[in-house]
mmCIF file of C-alpha atoms in Angstrom:
data_model
loop_
_atom_site.group_PDB
_atom_site.id
_atom_site.type_symbol
_atom_site.label_atom_id
_atom_site.label_comp_id
_atom_site.label_asym_id
_atom_site.label_seq_id
_atom_site.Cartn_x
_atom_site.Cartn_y
_atom_site.Cartn_z
ATOM 1 C CA MET A 1 -0.145 0.276 0.069
ATOM 2 C CA LYS A 2 1.509 3.541 -0.883
ATOM 3 C CA VAL A 3 -0.139 6.581 0.481
ATOM 4 C CA GLU A 4 0.499 9.802 -1.014
ATOM 5 C CA ILE A 5 -1.121 13.648 -1.065
ATOM 6 C CA SER A 6 -0.815 15.272 -4.280
ATOM 7 C CA HIS A 7 -2.800 17.854 -6.568
ATOM 8 C CA GLY A 8 -5.777 18.062 -3.705
ATOM 9 C CA PHE A 9 -6.131 14.617 -3.385
ATOM 10 C CA LEU A 10 -5.153 11.456 -1.332
ATOM 11 C CA ASN A 11 -3.982 8.770 -2.841
ATOM 12 C CA ILE A 12 -4.277 5.202 -1.573
ATOM 13 C CA LYS A 13 -2.469 2.423 -4.065
ATOM 14 C CA LEU A 14 -3.289 -1.014 -3.146
ATOM 15 C CA ASN A 15 -0.460 -3.479 -4.755
ATOM 16 C CA PRO A 16 -2.359 -6.410 -6.853
ATOM 17 C CA LEU A 17 -2.627 -8.546 -3.802
ATOM 18 C CA GLU A 18 -4.382 -6.128 -1.710
ATOM 19 C CA LYS A 19 -6.662 -5.457 -4.618
ATOM 20 C CA PHE A 20 -7.502 -9.120 -4.671
ATOM 21 C CA PHE A 21 -8.377 -9.324 -1.175
ATOM 22 C CA ALA A 22 -10.608 -6.040 -0.778
ATOM 23 C CA LEU A 23 -12.109 -6.892 -4.017
ATOM 24 C CA HIS A 24 -11.423 -2.814 -4.728
ATOM 25 C CA GLY A 25 -8.934 -0.825 -6.903
ATOM 26 C CA ASP A 26 -7.073 2.118 -5.807
ATOM 27 C CA LEU A 27 -8.874 5.266 -3.989
ATOM 28 C CA LYS A 28 -8.534 8.483 -5.049
ATOM 29 C CA ILE A 29 -10.179 10.981 -2.067
ATOM 30 C CA PRO A 30 -10.490 14.806 -2.571
ATOM 31 C CA VAL A 31 -8.645 16.161 0.764
ATOM 32 C CA ASN A 32 -11.694 18.552 1.002
ATOM 33 C CA ARG A 33 -13.660 15.405 2.216
ATOM 34 C CA VAL A 34 -11.276 14.649 5.304
ATOM 35 C CA ILE A 35 -12.458 15.354 8.465
ATOM 36 C CA HIS A 36 -9.867 13.867 10.618
ATOM 37 C CA ALA A 37 -7.326 11.112 10.686
ATOM 38 C CA ALA A 38 -6.107 9.406 13.858
ATOM 39 C CA PRO A 39 -4.296 6.427 14.652
ATOM 40 C CA GLU A 40 -5.640 3.957 16.628
ATOM 41 C CA LYS A 41 -4.690 0.312 18.073
ATOM 42 C CA ALA A 42 -5.694 -2.492 16.251
ATOM 43 C CA GLY A 43 -9.466 -3.554 16.558
ATOM 44 C CA TRP A 44 -11.066 -6.005 15.068
ATOM 45 C CA GLN A 45 -14.356 -6.428 17.233
ATOM 46 C CA VAL A 46 -16.259 -3.961 15.315
ATOM 47 C CA ALA A 47 -19.686 -5.404 13.962
ATOM 48 C CA ALA A 48 -19.690 -4.972 10.431
ATOM 49 C CA VAL A 49 -21.441 -6.715 7.075
ATOM 50 C CA ARG A 50 -18.495 -7.547 4.296
ATOM 51 C CA ALA A 51 -19.706 -6.940 1.162
ATOM 52 C CA PRO A 52 -17.594 -7.101 -0.842
ATOM 53 C CA GLY A 53 -14.300 -8.186 0.708
ATOM 54 C CA THR A 54 -11.829 -10.449 2.694
ATOM 55 C CA HIS A 55 -12.036 -11.443 6.526
ATOM 56 C CA ILE A 56 -9.455 -13.905 8.002
ATOM 57 C CA PRO A 57 -10.002 -13.310 11.815
ATOM 58 C CA PHE A 58 -7.303 -11.571 13.152
ATOM 59 C CA LEU A 59 -5.412 -11.947 10.312
ATOM 60 C CA LEU A 60 -6.819 -9.427 7.708
ATOM 61 C CA LYS A 61 -9.616 -7.253 7.157
ATOM 62 C CA ALA A 62 -10.159 -5.819 3.710
ATOM 63 C CA GLY A 63 -12.897 -4.419 1.132
ATOM 64 C CA THR A 64 -16.147 -2.601 1.950
ATOM 65 C CA TYR A 65 -17.939 -2.732 5.070
ATOM 66 C CA HIS A 66 -21.460 -1.746 6.307
ATOM 67 C CA THR A 67 -21.207 -0.804 9.991
ATOM 68 C CA ALA A 68 -23.404 1.483 12.347
ATOM 69 C CA LEU A 69 -21.260 4.533 11.114
ATOM 70 C CA GLY A 70 -22.129 3.733 7.524
ATOM 71 C CA ARG A 71 -20.261 2.624 4.556
ATOM 72 C CA GLU A 72 -16.432 1.809 5.457
ATOM 73 C CA PHE A 73 -13.213 0.624 3.371
ATOM 74 C CA TRP A 74 -10.813 -1.469 5.453
ATOM 75 C CA PHE A 75 -7.341 -2.797 4.722
ATOM 76 C CA VAL A 76 -5.776 -3.749 7.911
ATOM 77 C CA THR A 77 -3.510 -6.772 9.024
ATOM 78 C CA ALA A 78 -2.545 -8.161 12.335
ATOM 79 C CA GLY A 79 -0.049 -6.653 14.304
ATOM 80 C CA ARG A 80 -0.020 -3.000 12.812
ATOM 81 C CA PRO A 81 -1.383 0.365 13.937
ATOM 82 C CA HIS A 82 -4.636 1.273 12.062
ATOM 83 C CA LEU A 83 -4.970 5.025 10.565
ATOM 84 C CA VAL A 84 -8.637 5.880 10.856
ATOM 85 C CA ILE A 85 -9.758 8.563 8.292
ATOM 86 C CA GLU A 86 -13.064 9.939 9.055
ATOM 87 C CA MET A 87 -15.175 11.502 5.720
ATOM 88 C CA ASN A 88 -17.920 13.579 5.160
ATOM 89 C CA ASN A 89 -19.978 13.753 2.026
ATOM 90 C CA TRP A 90 -17.530 10.657 0.343
ATOM 91 C CA GLU A 91 -18.035 7.344 -1.217
ATOM 92 C CA PHE A 92 -16.865 6.104 2.370
ATOM 93 C CA ASN A 93 -17.851 7.505 5.729
ATOM 94 C CA ARG A 94 -14.622 6.229 7.193
ATOM 95 C CA LEU A 95 -11.221 4.365 5.992
ATOM 96 C CA VAL A 96 -9.390 1.996 8.143
ATOM 97 C CA PHE A 97 -6.273 0.509 6.960
ATOM 98 C CA SER A 98 -2.470 -0.122 8.259
ATOM 99 C CA PRO A 99 0.001 1.780 6.343
ATOM 100 C CA GLY A 100 2.796 1.488 8.407
ATOM 101 C CA GLU A 101 3.492 4.758 9.643
ATOM 102 C CA ALA A 102 0.027 5.527 11.043
ATOM 103 C CA GLU A 103 1.109 8.290 13.253
ATOM 104 C CA ALA A 104 3.091 9.840 10.892
ATOM 105 C CA LEU A 105 0.429 9.757 7.626
ATOM 106 C CA ALA A 106 -2.597 11.236 10.336
ATOM 107 C CA THR A 107 -0.527 14.069 11.222
ATOM 108 C CA ILE A 108 0.277 15.043 7.181
ATOM 109 C CA ILE A 109 -3.542 14.131 6.302
ATOM 110 C CA ASN A 110 -4.574 16.255 9.149
ATOM 111 C CA GLN A 111 -2.144 19.452 7.983
ATOM 112 C CA THR A 112 -3.366 19.099 4.318
ATOM 113 C CA ALA A 113 -7.323 18.538 5.281
ATOM 114 C CA THR A 114 -9.412 21.510 3.812
ATOM 115 C CA TYR A 115 -13.129 20.203 4.627
ATOM 116 C CA GLY A 116 -15.264 22.814 4.358
ATOM 117 C CA SER A 117 -13.538 25.067 2.222
ATOM 118 C CA ASP A 118 -15.259 24.709 -1.083
#
């Protein structure tokens, strides 16, 4: 997974194996739709309906999930901190993934996010 911010977009590029498990392609998110990003400890006990995606308990959770908070995109792996990005008025209400440097990415995303400035 590669995360970049460029030309007003947060680009999350999945490698071919990640696309296979997530049953989804790359994500291109307007930064003005990002409300907040925060690192979190790994949490798997979220009641959700997977549609479509892959779930291997305590190893991998990838794809589109429907929770009490709405439609979410997950790509998390065991033992890695999660980065949670809260969205407004976009395809997903939340993105939850394990990019590696969750804390540093959250800081960069929050500094770049321009929600409400359109």
